[in-house]
Amino acid sequence: MNRLYLVAGALFVFSAAIMVKLVDIQMIKGDDYKQLALNKTEKMFTIEPNRGNLYSEDGSLLAASVPKYEIRFDAKTVSQENFEEHIPALSDSLGNLFGRPSSYYRKLFRKARANNNRYKLIARNVDYLDYVRIKQFPLFELGPYKGGFIETHRVVREYPLGKMAARSIGYERVDENGYFTRVGLDGAFGQHYLRGKEGKRLKQKIAKGQWKPVGLDNIVEPEDGKDVISTIDINIQDIAHHALLGQLEKYEADHGTVVVMETGTGEIKAISNLGRTSEGKYYEKLNYAVGESHEPGSTFKLMSLITALEDKVVDTSSVVDTEKGRYRVYDRVVKDSRWGGYGKISVSKAFAVSSNTAFAKIIHENYKENPEKFVDRLMNMGLHKKLGLPIVGEGSPVFRYPGDKGWSGISLAWMSYGYEISMTPIQTLAFYNAIANDGVFVKPRLIKEVREGSRVIKKFKKEVLNPSICSEETVKKVQQLLKEVVEKEYGTGHGLYSKNFSMAGKTGTSQKNYVAKDPDKLGYISSFAGYFPADNPKYSCIVVIHEPDKSLGYYGADVSGPIFKSIAQKIYTSSPTVDEVDKETKEVPKLEEEYQEYYAHAQKKYGKIPNLRGMSGMDAIALLENLGIQVEVKGNGKVKKQSVNAGTEIQKVKKIVLELS
């Protein structure tokens, strides 16, 4: 009997405990458990906004956000009557759109119906126009509840130029941890302008771990990003890209870069970076122009000369002995590329022939008692500072100061011709551009304005980093010397000379990996920096090529100089009429005069239409427009057909249609 009482008592306590728990669940923690259950069946999803578009200065798309839609079908919500009535017509419409038999879609829908499939995939990666059409198809036009129509979409970033300028146009990506990777313009202006704001959408969990949108509306609507108008000129970009690519292939170089900048405004019109693959092909591997800091070599002689002229330790007419091409500084010897040197020559000629011994002697002997004076002058011109570009990854200039680690008795001599210092190509270009701009140092600029639809919400103007890097007298002197590098027969850039249009600049050839003292590892960096036209310049340009095949050539005048000349020529010939320059810049009346001279020369050279088949489109256009012929282009690539036969007299031709492939 006692045992029965004990069992009964235990059952009572157990029952009471259950009742207490039920009350606790229902009355006290009911809301918590409801929310937990809801969380397992409903979830808030992020809606990515449409990223703003990135444009060239003429409105051509460089990067665009394109929505891609996924179309699915909820077979369970559709009534039998609607299903039987509309599925044949819906299947016909989908078949016509996607190029499949209508029977394929009939089977798909009937199988989904038989299995009560609530999220059957119909099509992926549908563009917006097709999505709008599909929404109007029979049955789907009834909406999600009566027609079973379900859509989700994602935003895909597309790049119309493909691989051309890929590193400069760039991208912005986010990993699973929310960490952003920002490259080029698309990355630089993502956070503030392009990215937009995320929206929210409630979805319900259905079979097999799939999530179906709940309702027709978003909880929070996404806010699309703003559009950014860059300074890139598509025509000049194409010219620079193909000129660089051709020379890299010719010299089997490791990598190279080209930057073209508008002198008065600092606007970057083209920036191309190409690196070599193991298969010998070239693509936009890294942004060498912005990120790769290296010893510039002889292009730095301009900076050294300006320092010496400003401190009045020499003048352009001063005579310096090149010491038979060998100049000893303590236990080291500076060498000229020309065996035997140049004898006793003026400073201006030393610059034109690019004598290392002359510059080492000028700087070492005039500053060895006070090396700080030389470095201070360089730093006062801002050469040791980054430009502060918006693109992530700008390389840091390296300038040692007397007393720093690595400074030695030979440092002055080695710095004089571009060693023991380091600069990126775009930093070097900015300085040359300042000389072209009569001493005004403007910051290189990659963006013109930001728009919201057709409304301009922000304009970017030129930014002056230094209104005068040196005296006007010094600017005029070095401008003349940069012209003589090309114009004088003894100038290292004379191979680029053309009487039909003028250029000014400086060649550079520096050794790479020389510290290893291994001839097999020794490479070269070939460069040319300058501007055109030489008087009243409109554009500045730098070309830097790393590690050309030594057996094919490595001097800056031979490897990089021809790219500079090709770009200058094609910019001239692709602009037969010169518009008034932006008010931020100087007028350039000389440019049209030089073009007309070049035009007349070309007319004499080509009396008849040349055979253009196989020529790159840009080269063919430049040539024909140079001859005064209107050109219509169809397609991209190389010339496949020309509407006027080769050999036809030029005077009889007004227009040619080129078919490219």
XYZ file of C-alpha atoms in Angstrom:
661
model
C 0.000 0.000 0.000
C 2.817 2.366 0.902
C 4.415 1.591 -2.441
C 1.190 2.609 -4.238
C 1.124 5.913 -2.363
C 4.744 6.522 -3.302
C 4.077 5.837 -7.001
C 0.986 8.021 -6.976
C 2.921 10.799 -5.281
C 5.692 10.596 -7.831
C 3.217 10.731 -10.689
C 1.581 13.782 -9.143
C 4.901 15.595 -8.793
C 5.859 14.679 -12.365
C 2.510 15.867 -13.702
C 2.789 19.076 -11.743
C 6.260 19.657 -13.185
C 4.931 19.172 -16.685
C 2.130 21.617 -16.021
C 4.574 24.191 -14.660
C 6.770 23.755 -17.724
C 3.827 24.141 -20.079
C 2.743 27.303 -18.287
C 6.322 28.557 -18.499
C 6.476 27.818 -22.220
C 3.077 29.249 -23.029
C 2.808 32.182 -20.652
C 6.348 33.274 -19.851
C 8.663 32.174 -22.693
C 6.023 31.818 -25.376
C 7.166 34.866 -27.365
C 10.783 33.705 -27.271
C 9.942 30.278 -28.653
C 7.647 31.749 -31.276
C 10.486 34.000 -32.448
C 12.867 31.013 -32.460
C 10.454 29.040 -34.625
C 9.937 32.026 -36.867
C 13.684 32.474 -37.265
C 13.910 28.952 -38.572
C 11.262 29.588 -41.220
C 11.723 33.279 -42.053
C 14.887 35.294 -42.472
C 15.870 38.816 -43.481
C 18.103 38.883 -46.565
C 20.279 41.729 -47.845
C 19.442 43.240 -51.239
C 22.530 44.512 -52.991
C 21.971 47.960 -54.548
C 22.785 48.711 -58.159
C 26.341 49.984 -58.088
C 26.885 53.274 -59.878
C 28.443 53.237 -63.326
C 31.977 54.368 -64.117
C 32.337 56.345 -67.347
C 35.104 57.754 -69.500
C 35.065 61.504 -70.051
C 33.024 61.134 -73.267
C 30.342 59.024 -71.592
C 31.591 55.581 -72.658
C 31.027 52.874 -70.069
C 34.112 51.643 -68.230
C 32.274 49.670 -65.539
C 28.550 49.041 -65.199
C 26.297 47.245 -62.735
C 23.917 44.940 -64.529
C 21.094 43.109 -62.723
C 20.848 39.408 -63.544
C 17.522 37.783 -62.739
C 16.667 34.250 -61.704
C 13.127 33.126 -62.616
C 11.438 30.397 -60.560
C 7.945 28.855 -60.405
C 5.730 28.063 -57.392
C 3.587 25.180 -58.694
C 1.534 24.904 -55.513
C -0.044 28.388 -55.561
C -1.478 28.086 -59.074
C -5.021 26.784 -59.441
C -5.624 23.782 -61.667
C -7.775 25.894 -63.959
C -5.106 28.553 -64.464
C -2.404 25.906 -64.862
C -4.194 24.027 -67.630
C -5.294 27.206 -69.392
C -1.968 29.068 -69.504
C 0.903 26.532 -69.383
C 0.855 25.788 -73.165
C 1.107 29.496 -74.071
C 3.701 30.138 -71.328
C 5.798 27.226 -72.644
C 5.606 28.603 -76.189
C 6.724 32.062 -75.030
C 9.668 30.724 -73.011
C 10.696 28.436 -75.865
C 10.769 31.338 -78.321
C 12.764 33.508 -75.930
C 15.398 30.942 -74.949
C 15.538 28.887 -78.140
C 14.219 25.645 -76.657
C 11.300 23.462 -77.777
C 7.977 24.335 -76.182
C 7.695 20.675 -75.093
C 10.736 21.113 -72.843
C 8.938 23.701 -70.726
C 5.611 21.788 -70.720
C 7.371 18.769 -69.198
C 9.211 20.999 -66.716
C 6.008 22.656 -65.466
C 4.016 19.424 -65.251
C 6.768 17.702 -63.293
C 6.937 20.673 -60.896
C 3.151 20.466 -60.498
C 3.237 16.733 -59.794
C 5.931 17.184 -57.137
C 4.326 20.287 -55.567
C 7.602 22.102 -56.211
C 7.369 25.614 -54.787
C 10.674 26.956 -56.150
C 11.323 25.351 -59.524
C 14.152 26.983 -61.504
C 13.052 28.239 -64.928
C 15.982 30.462 -66.040
C 19.207 31.952 -64.669
C 21.222 35.067 -65.617
C 18.283 36.758 -67.324
C 18.944 40.392 -68.245
C 16.529 43.165 -67.345
C 14.758 43.485 -70.700
C 14.080 39.751 -70.887
C 12.945 39.787 -67.260
C 10.361 42.476 -68.103
C 9.150 40.374 -71.039
C 8.879 37.207 -68.939
C 6.793 39.022 -66.331
C 4.203 39.678 -69.066
C 4.036 36.068 -70.296
C 0.771 34.101 -69.857
C 0.244 32.867 -66.276
C 3.305 34.756 -64.965
C 1.453 38.020 -65.570
C -0.947 36.965 -62.761
C 1.856 37.524 -60.228
C 3.332 35.371 -57.447
C 0.114 34.128 -55.806
C -2.063 33.265 -58.809
C 0.661 32.842 -61.421
C 3.442 31.260 -59.325
C 5.964 33.836 -60.620
C 9.055 34.226 -58.415
C 12.101 36.367 -59.226
C 15.332 37.048 -57.411
C 18.206 39.035 -58.771
C 21.849 39.778 -58.172
C 23.974 42.637 -59.446
C 26.884 41.775 -61.721
C 29.723 44.186 -62.495
C 30.621 44.240 -66.182
C 33.588 45.901 -67.904
C 32.980 46.832 -71.569
C 36.698 47.385 -72.304
C 37.516 43.847 -71.187
C 41.134 43.532 -70.087
C 42.211 46.937 -71.399
C 42.978 49.272 -68.479
C 41.594 46.597 -66.125
C 43.862 47.504 -63.189
C 43.163 51.215 -63.530
C 39.411 50.770 -63.884
C 39.637 48.245 -61.065
C 37.002 46.633 -58.876
C 35.693 46.394 -55.321
C 35.056 43.001 -53.750
C 34.000 41.898 -50.297
C 34.821 38.511 -48.769
C 32.754 36.415 -46.344
C 34.202 38.343 -43.409
C 33.105 41.699 -44.808
C 36.641 42.745 -45.782
C 36.756 44.953 -48.887
C 39.422 44.641 -51.560
C 39.678 47.889 -53.526
C 41.513 48.190 -56.835
C 41.660 51.101 -59.286
C 38.949 53.696 -59.815
C 36.067 51.323 -59.144
C 37.574 50.552 -55.758
C 38.705 54.088 -54.934
C 35.278 55.662 -55.347
C 33.185 52.758 -54.115
C 32.635 53.738 -50.512
C 31.641 57.361 -51.076
C 29.872 57.277 -54.438
C 29.527 54.050 -56.397
C 28.468 51.513 -53.795
C 25.016 52.737 -52.739
C 23.106 51.389 -49.707
C 21.795 47.878 -49.118
C 18.091 47.018 -48.908
C 16.302 44.280 -46.905
C 13.931 41.534 -48.078
C 12.054 38.975 -45.964
C 12.192 35.388 -47.239
C 10.515 32.185 -46.092
C 12.265 28.842 -45.860
C 10.743 26.100 -47.984
C 11.830 22.583 -48.952
C 15.472 21.556 -49.410
C 16.932 24.619 -47.687
C 15.593 27.054 -50.268
C 14.281 30.528 -49.422
C 11.298 32.126 -51.152
C 10.552 35.902 -50.982
C 7.593 36.830 -48.767
C 5.198 39.374 -50.282
C 5.756 41.768 -53.167
C 7.652 44.574 -51.448
C 11.044 44.947 -49.843
C 11.272 45.781 -46.148
C 13.935 48.400 -46.931
C 14.437 49.540 -50.511
C 18.078 49.576 -51.720
C 19.588 52.929 -52.673
C 21.514 52.798 -55.934
C 25.054 54.185 -56.126
C 26.069 57.393 -57.876
C 27.759 57.474 -61.298
C 31.394 58.577 -61.561
C 32.796 60.298 -64.664
C 36.522 59.664 -64.974
C 39.141 61.625 -66.919
C 40.021 58.648 -69.136
C 39.835 59.285 -72.891
C 38.866 56.013 -74.612
C 40.680 56.941 -77.831
C 43.949 57.829 -76.086
C 43.621 54.782 -73.815
C 43.357 52.524 -76.855
C 46.340 54.206 -78.497
C 48.483 53.842 -75.360
C 47.470 50.218 -74.773
C 48.325 49.008 -78.264
C 51.546 51.020 -78.521
C 52.753 49.526 -75.229
C 51.643 46.003 -76.109
C 53.436 46.021 -79.457
C 56.752 47.129 -77.966
C 56.567 44.696 -75.033
C 56.053 41.858 -77.494
C 58.880 43.091 -79.730
C 61.400 43.244 -76.882
C 59.957 40.302 -74.894
C 59.957 42.494 -71.795
C 58.693 41.474 -68.359
C 56.250 44.352 -67.898
C 55.641 47.982 -68.699
C 53.437 51.002 -68.177
C 52.295 54.121 -70.008
C 50.563 57.188 -68.566
C 49.270 60.149 -70.592
C 48.281 63.304 -68.696
C 46.739 66.600 -69.799
C 49.305 69.244 -68.953
C 47.192 72.115 -67.647
C 44.594 70.176 -65.675
C 46.486 67.088 -64.492
C 43.732 64.876 -65.921
C 44.931 61.341 -66.661
C 43.799 60.524 -70.189
C 45.273 57.037 -70.397
C 46.979 54.601 -68.053
C 48.051 51.188 -69.288
C 49.872 48.470 -67.330
C 50.842 45.172 -68.946
C 52.709 42.224 -67.424
C 53.982 39.045 -69.088
C 52.594 35.595 -68.366
C 54.621 32.390 -68.424
C 53.161 31.763 -71.895
C 54.519 35.082 -73.178
C 51.147 36.850 -73.311
C 50.469 40.258 -71.732
C 47.596 41.395 -69.559
C 46.763 44.018 -66.922
C 48.544 42.262 -64.083
C 49.343 45.071 -61.627
C 49.052 48.861 -61.610
C 52.762 49.480 -62.116
C 52.242 53.182 -62.897
C 50.837 53.906 -59.442
C 52.260 51.164 -57.251
C 55.766 50.278 -58.457
C 58.480 52.479 -57.011
C 61.884 51.940 -58.653
C 65.192 53.663 -59.373
C 64.351 55.997 -62.283
C 67.824 56.267 -63.791
C 68.597 59.129 -66.159
C 65.109 60.664 -66.179
C 66.096 61.909 -62.709
C 68.885 64.036 -64.217
C 66.212 66.681 -64.804
C 65.633 66.972 -61.050
C 69.378 67.073 -60.349
C 69.944 69.754 -62.971
C 67.138 71.952 -61.661
C 68.661 71.716 -58.171
C 72.092 72.756 -59.466
C 70.657 75.615 -61.544
C 68.551 76.915 -58.670
C 71.567 76.888 -56.347
C 73.616 78.507 -59.147
C 76.474 76.030 -58.798
C 76.430 75.660 -62.620
C 74.705 77.177 -65.620
C 73.708 75.462 -68.856
C 76.789 76.917 -70.551
C 79.194 75.765 -67.819
C 81.845 73.313 -69.039
C 82.369 69.961 -67.350
C 85.059 67.381 -68.072
C 83.517 63.907 -68.544
C 86.862 62.311 -67.627
C 87.040 59.974 -70.637
C 83.785 58.426 -69.527
C 85.071 57.341 -66.113
C 84.815 59.330 -62.861
C 86.065 57.931 -59.569
C 84.211 58.691 -56.338
C 86.218 57.198 -53.472
C 86.413 53.450 -54.245
C 83.671 53.425 -56.887
C 83.659 54.450 -60.535
C 80.841 56.184 -62.401
C 80.719 55.153 -66.068
C 79.266 56.659 -69.212
C 77.583 54.408 -71.739
C 79.924 55.803 -74.382
C 83.417 54.387 -74.040
C 85.936 57.240 -73.822
C 83.342 59.751 -72.693
C 82.532 63.042 -74.363
C 85.528 65.148 -73.396
C 84.899 68.654 -72.088
C 81.305 69.613 -72.833
C 78.710 72.130 -71.709
C 76.121 71.217 -69.105
C 73.406 71.515 -71.756
C 75.185 68.969 -73.963
C 75.838 66.736 -70.962
C 72.080 66.633 -70.436
C 71.368 65.910 -74.106
C 73.888 63.054 -74.299
C 72.922 61.899 -70.779
C 76.456 61.779 -69.372
C 76.564 60.029 -66.004
C 80.074 61.236 -65.270
C 79.143 64.866 -65.895
C 76.187 64.766 -63.521
C 78.014 62.784 -60.861
C 80.815 65.339 -60.954
C 78.461 68.364 -60.891
C 76.487 67.140 -57.884
C 79.266 65.429 -55.910
C 81.821 68.198 -56.171
C 79.377 71.039 -55.498
C 77.489 69.428 -52.597
C 79.911 67.018 -50.908
C 80.676 69.552 -48.167
C 76.977 70.134 -47.563
C 74.966 67.162 -48.916
C 71.909 68.283 -46.932
C 71.569 71.258 -49.261
C 71.096 68.993 -52.287
C 68.546 66.715 -50.624
C 66.683 69.646 -49.047
C 66.236 71.219 -52.468
C 64.771 67.956 -53.836
C 62.447 67.694 -50.862
C 61.373 71.326 -51.178
C 60.128 70.412 -54.640
C 58.010 67.703 -53.009
C 59.756 64.734 -54.618
C 59.847 62.715 -51.391
C 56.071 62.850 -50.920
C 53.306 60.674 -52.282
C 50.902 62.404 -54.639
C 47.932 61.326 -52.533
C 46.088 59.586 -55.360
C 42.660 58.091 -54.603
C 43.712 54.731 -56.062
C 44.804 52.365 -53.299
C 48.446 51.269 -53.284
C 50.458 54.315 -54.363
C 54.129 53.458 -53.972
C 56.277 55.537 -51.628
C 59.177 57.594 -52.974
C 62.499 56.772 -51.318
C 64.954 59.608 -50.636
C 67.742 59.040 -48.137
C 68.949 61.957 -46.049
C 72.572 62.408 -44.957
C 73.005 60.354 -41.791
C 70.236 57.896 -42.673
C 70.973 54.195 -42.895
C 72.410 53.484 -46.334
C 73.796 56.976 -46.890
C 77.460 57.000 -47.864
C 80.125 59.091 -49.538
C 79.002 57.942 -52.983
C 75.310 58.719 -52.437
C 75.375 62.206 -53.974
C 77.029 60.951 -57.165
C 74.677 57.990 -57.490
C 71.559 60.061 -56.779
C 72.563 62.577 -59.450
C 71.666 60.142 -62.224
C 68.790 58.306 -60.597
C 70.181 55.631 -58.279
C 69.790 55.246 -54.486
C 66.384 56.884 -54.850
C 63.036 55.467 -55.865
C 59.891 56.896 -57.495
C 56.807 55.540 -59.245
C 56.250 56.309 -62.933
C 53.282 58.576 -62.205
C 55.321 60.536 -59.628
C 58.081 61.076 -62.180
C 55.506 62.084 -64.798
C 53.903 64.610 -62.448
C 57.265 66.392 -62.132
C 57.874 66.450 -65.893
C 54.346 67.729 -66.332
C 55.168 70.578 -63.955
C 58.017 71.636 -66.247
C 55.680 71.464 -69.242
C 53.234 73.554 -67.180
C 55.796 76.358 -66.594
C 56.603 75.192 -63.069
C 53.056 74.656 -61.781
C 52.904 71.216 -60.126
C 49.356 69.868 -60.485
C 48.105 66.694 -58.880
C 47.291 63.911 -61.345
C 43.507 63.603 -61.460
C 41.375 60.607 -62.403
C 37.840 61.854 -61.769
C 35.879 64.762 -63.285
C 32.495 64.611 -61.573
C 29.869 62.569 -59.761
C 26.304 62.328 -61.055
C 22.976 61.139 -59.766
C 21.104 60.393 -62.950
C 21.605 63.433 -65.152
C 22.227 65.747 -62.199
C 25.820 66.665 -61.367
C 26.242 66.527 -57.591
C 29.989 67.108 -57.364
C 32.687 68.469 -59.680
C 36.416 67.911 -59.211
C 38.775 70.677 -60.251
C 42.505 70.678 -60.711
C 44.548 70.713 -57.527
C 47.837 72.612 -57.437
C 50.384 70.903 -55.171
C 53.084 73.513 -55.760
C 52.506 76.768 -57.680
C 56.192 77.048 -58.538
C 58.653 74.172 -58.192
C 61.501 76.448 -59.243
C 62.218 79.857 -60.721
C 60.804 80.875 -64.090
C 64.360 81.308 -65.385
C 65.231 77.702 -64.546
C 61.988 76.386 -66.063
C 62.734 78.099 -69.372
C 66.274 76.716 -69.432
C 65.307 73.094 -68.813
C 62.403 73.336 -71.268
C 64.942 74.219 -73.937
C 67.241 71.365 -72.880
C 64.380 68.834 -73.007
C 63.689 69.968 -76.592
C 67.362 69.566 -77.483
C 67.380 65.933 -76.270
C 65.136 65.215 -79.265
C 66.143 67.947 -81.724
C 69.947 67.875 -81.490
C 71.682 65.198 -83.547
C 73.751 64.186 -80.524
C 70.707 63.988 -78.229
C 69.810 60.540 -76.908
C 66.246 61.066 -78.135
C 67.100 62.272 -81.634
C 65.851 59.031 -83.151
C 62.355 60.229 -82.245
C 62.739 63.588 -83.991
C 60.201 64.629 -86.603
C 60.176 67.974 -88.332
C 56.401 67.683 -88.623
C 55.585 67.832 -84.917
C 57.677 68.583 -81.859
C 58.343 66.643 -78.663
C 60.472 67.259 -75.592
C 61.676 64.760 -73.044
C 64.411 62.679 -71.484
C 65.549 59.119 -72.015
C 66.377 56.852 -69.100
C 68.159 53.508 -68.798
C 68.832 52.061 -65.366
C 70.213 48.754 -64.203
C 68.067 46.389 -62.153
C 69.226 43.687 -59.725
C 72.782 45.014 -59.994
C 73.430 44.412 -56.276
C 73.559 40.642 -56.905
C 76.604 41.170 -59.163
C 75.376 38.294 -61.297
C 75.374 39.067 -65.057
C 72.555 36.588 -65.612
C 70.299 38.383 -63.124
C 71.165 41.878 -64.314
C 68.169 43.521 -65.977
C 67.347 46.987 -67.267
C 64.573 49.526 -66.938
C 64.036 51.580 -70.079
C 62.089 54.810 -69.853
C 61.141 58.015 -71.605
C 59.397 60.951 -69.941
C 58.338 64.150 -71.665
C 55.568 66.150 -73.277
C 54.192 67.339 -76.603
C 54.053 69.651 -78.470
C 57.373 70.978 -77.198
C 56.006 74.535 -77.215
C 52.657 75.141 -75.506
C 52.386 71.441 -74.561
C 48.990 69.822 -74.185
C 49.995 66.342 -73.005
C 52.768 64.857 -70.900
C 53.606 61.170 -71.068
C 55.853 58.583 -69.444
C 56.771 55.129 -70.712
C 58.588 52.636 -68.480
C 59.514 49.102 -69.581
C 61.107 46.581 -67.234
C 63.570 43.909 -68.292
C 63.486 43.900 -72.075
C 65.478 41.049 -73.581
C 69.058 42.351 -73.405
C 69.939 40.707 -76.706
C 67.237 42.752 -78.449
C 68.021 46.128 -76.831
C 67.471 47.945 -73.575
C 68.216 51.671 -73.969
C 65.333 54.011 -73.196
C 65.687 55.725 -76.566
C 65.242 52.423 -78.403
C 62.694 50.611 -76.248
C 60.472 53.237 -74.582
C 61.017 56.261 -76.828
C 59.208 54.808 -79.874
C 56.092 54.219 -77.753
C 56.113 57.870 -76.725
C 56.457 58.964 -80.355
C 53.728 56.588 -81.549
C 51.296 57.891 -78.934
C 52.091 61.514 -79.795
C 51.644 60.872 -83.527
C 48.339 59.078 -83.143
C 46.904 61.677 -80.781
C 47.751 64.293 -83.408
C 46.305 62.329 -86.304
C 43.147 61.323 -84.460
C 42.417 65.002 -83.709
C 42.481 66.819 -87.078
C 40.658 69.793 -85.626
C 41.741 71.152 -82.303
C 38.977 72.354 -80.001
C 39.553 75.166 -77.595
C 41.292 73.786 -74.555
C 39.529 73.791 -71.162
C 39.751 77.171 -69.466
C 41.952 75.593 -66.797
C 44.651 75.131 -69.440
C 46.568 77.334 -71.777
C 45.473 77.714 -75.408
C 47.512 75.670 -77.865
C 47.453 77.411 -81.252
C 50.728 75.774 -82.232
C 49.179 72.290 -82.224
C 46.955 72.925 -85.266
C 49.826 74.490 -87.178
C 51.981 71.432 -86.478
C 49.142 69.113 -87.455
C 48.629 70.860 -90.807
C 52.336 70.486 -91.518
C 52.174 66.804 -90.634
C 49.008 66.397 -92.755
C 50.688 67.906 -95.828
C 53.693 65.614 -95.365
C 51.455 62.532 -95.140
C 49.539 63.509 -98.320
C 52.823 63.577 -100.224
C 53.943 60.241 -98.793
C 50.702 58.442 -99.653
C 49.424 59.440 -103.089
C 47.129 56.424 -103.169
C 45.007 54.492 -100.690
C 47.213 51.884 -98.956
C 46.290 48.250 -98.324
C 44.904 48.307 -94.784
C 43.987 44.627 -94.389
C 45.505 43.114 -91.255
C 46.300 46.524 -89.737
C 44.912 47.301 -86.277
C 41.754 49.406 -86.370
C 43.282 52.300 -84.436
C 46.324 52.439 -86.737
C 44.153 52.355 -89.854
C 41.853 55.103 -88.551
C 44.810 57.301 -87.615
C 46.400 56.827 -91.039
C 43.218 57.538 -93.024
C 42.184 60.550 -90.962
C 45.725 61.825 -91.370
C 45.109 61.673 -95.122
C 41.947 63.767 -94.739
C 39.529 60.879 -95.313
C 36.340 60.323 -93.330
C 36.286 56.867 -91.729
C 33.329 54.699 -90.727
C 34.177 51.635 -88.623
C 32.202 48.436 -88.137
C 33.339 45.963 -85.482
C 36.537 45.735 -83.435
C 40.057 44.415 -83.962
C 42.023 44.334 -87.204
C 40.911 45.450 -90.655
C 39.125 42.661 -92.523
C 37.689 44.664 -95.437
C 38.002 48.191 -96.803
C 35.314 49.788 -98.987
C 37.846 51.530 -101.261
C 40.469 49.391 -102.969
C 44.167 49.888 -102.334
C 45.766 51.954 -105.092
C 42.860 54.356 -105.526
C 44.041 57.969 -105.775
C 43.497 59.822 -102.498
C 42.023 62.912 -104.172
C 39.069 60.810 -105.392
C 38.183 59.459 -101.942
C 36.152 61.239 -99.266
C 35.060 58.323 -97.104
C 36.116 54.735 -96.392
C 34.189 52.052 -94.495
C 36.383 49.609 -92.561
C 35.133 46.231 -91.377
C 37.108 44.977 -88.381
C 37.265 41.523 -86.854
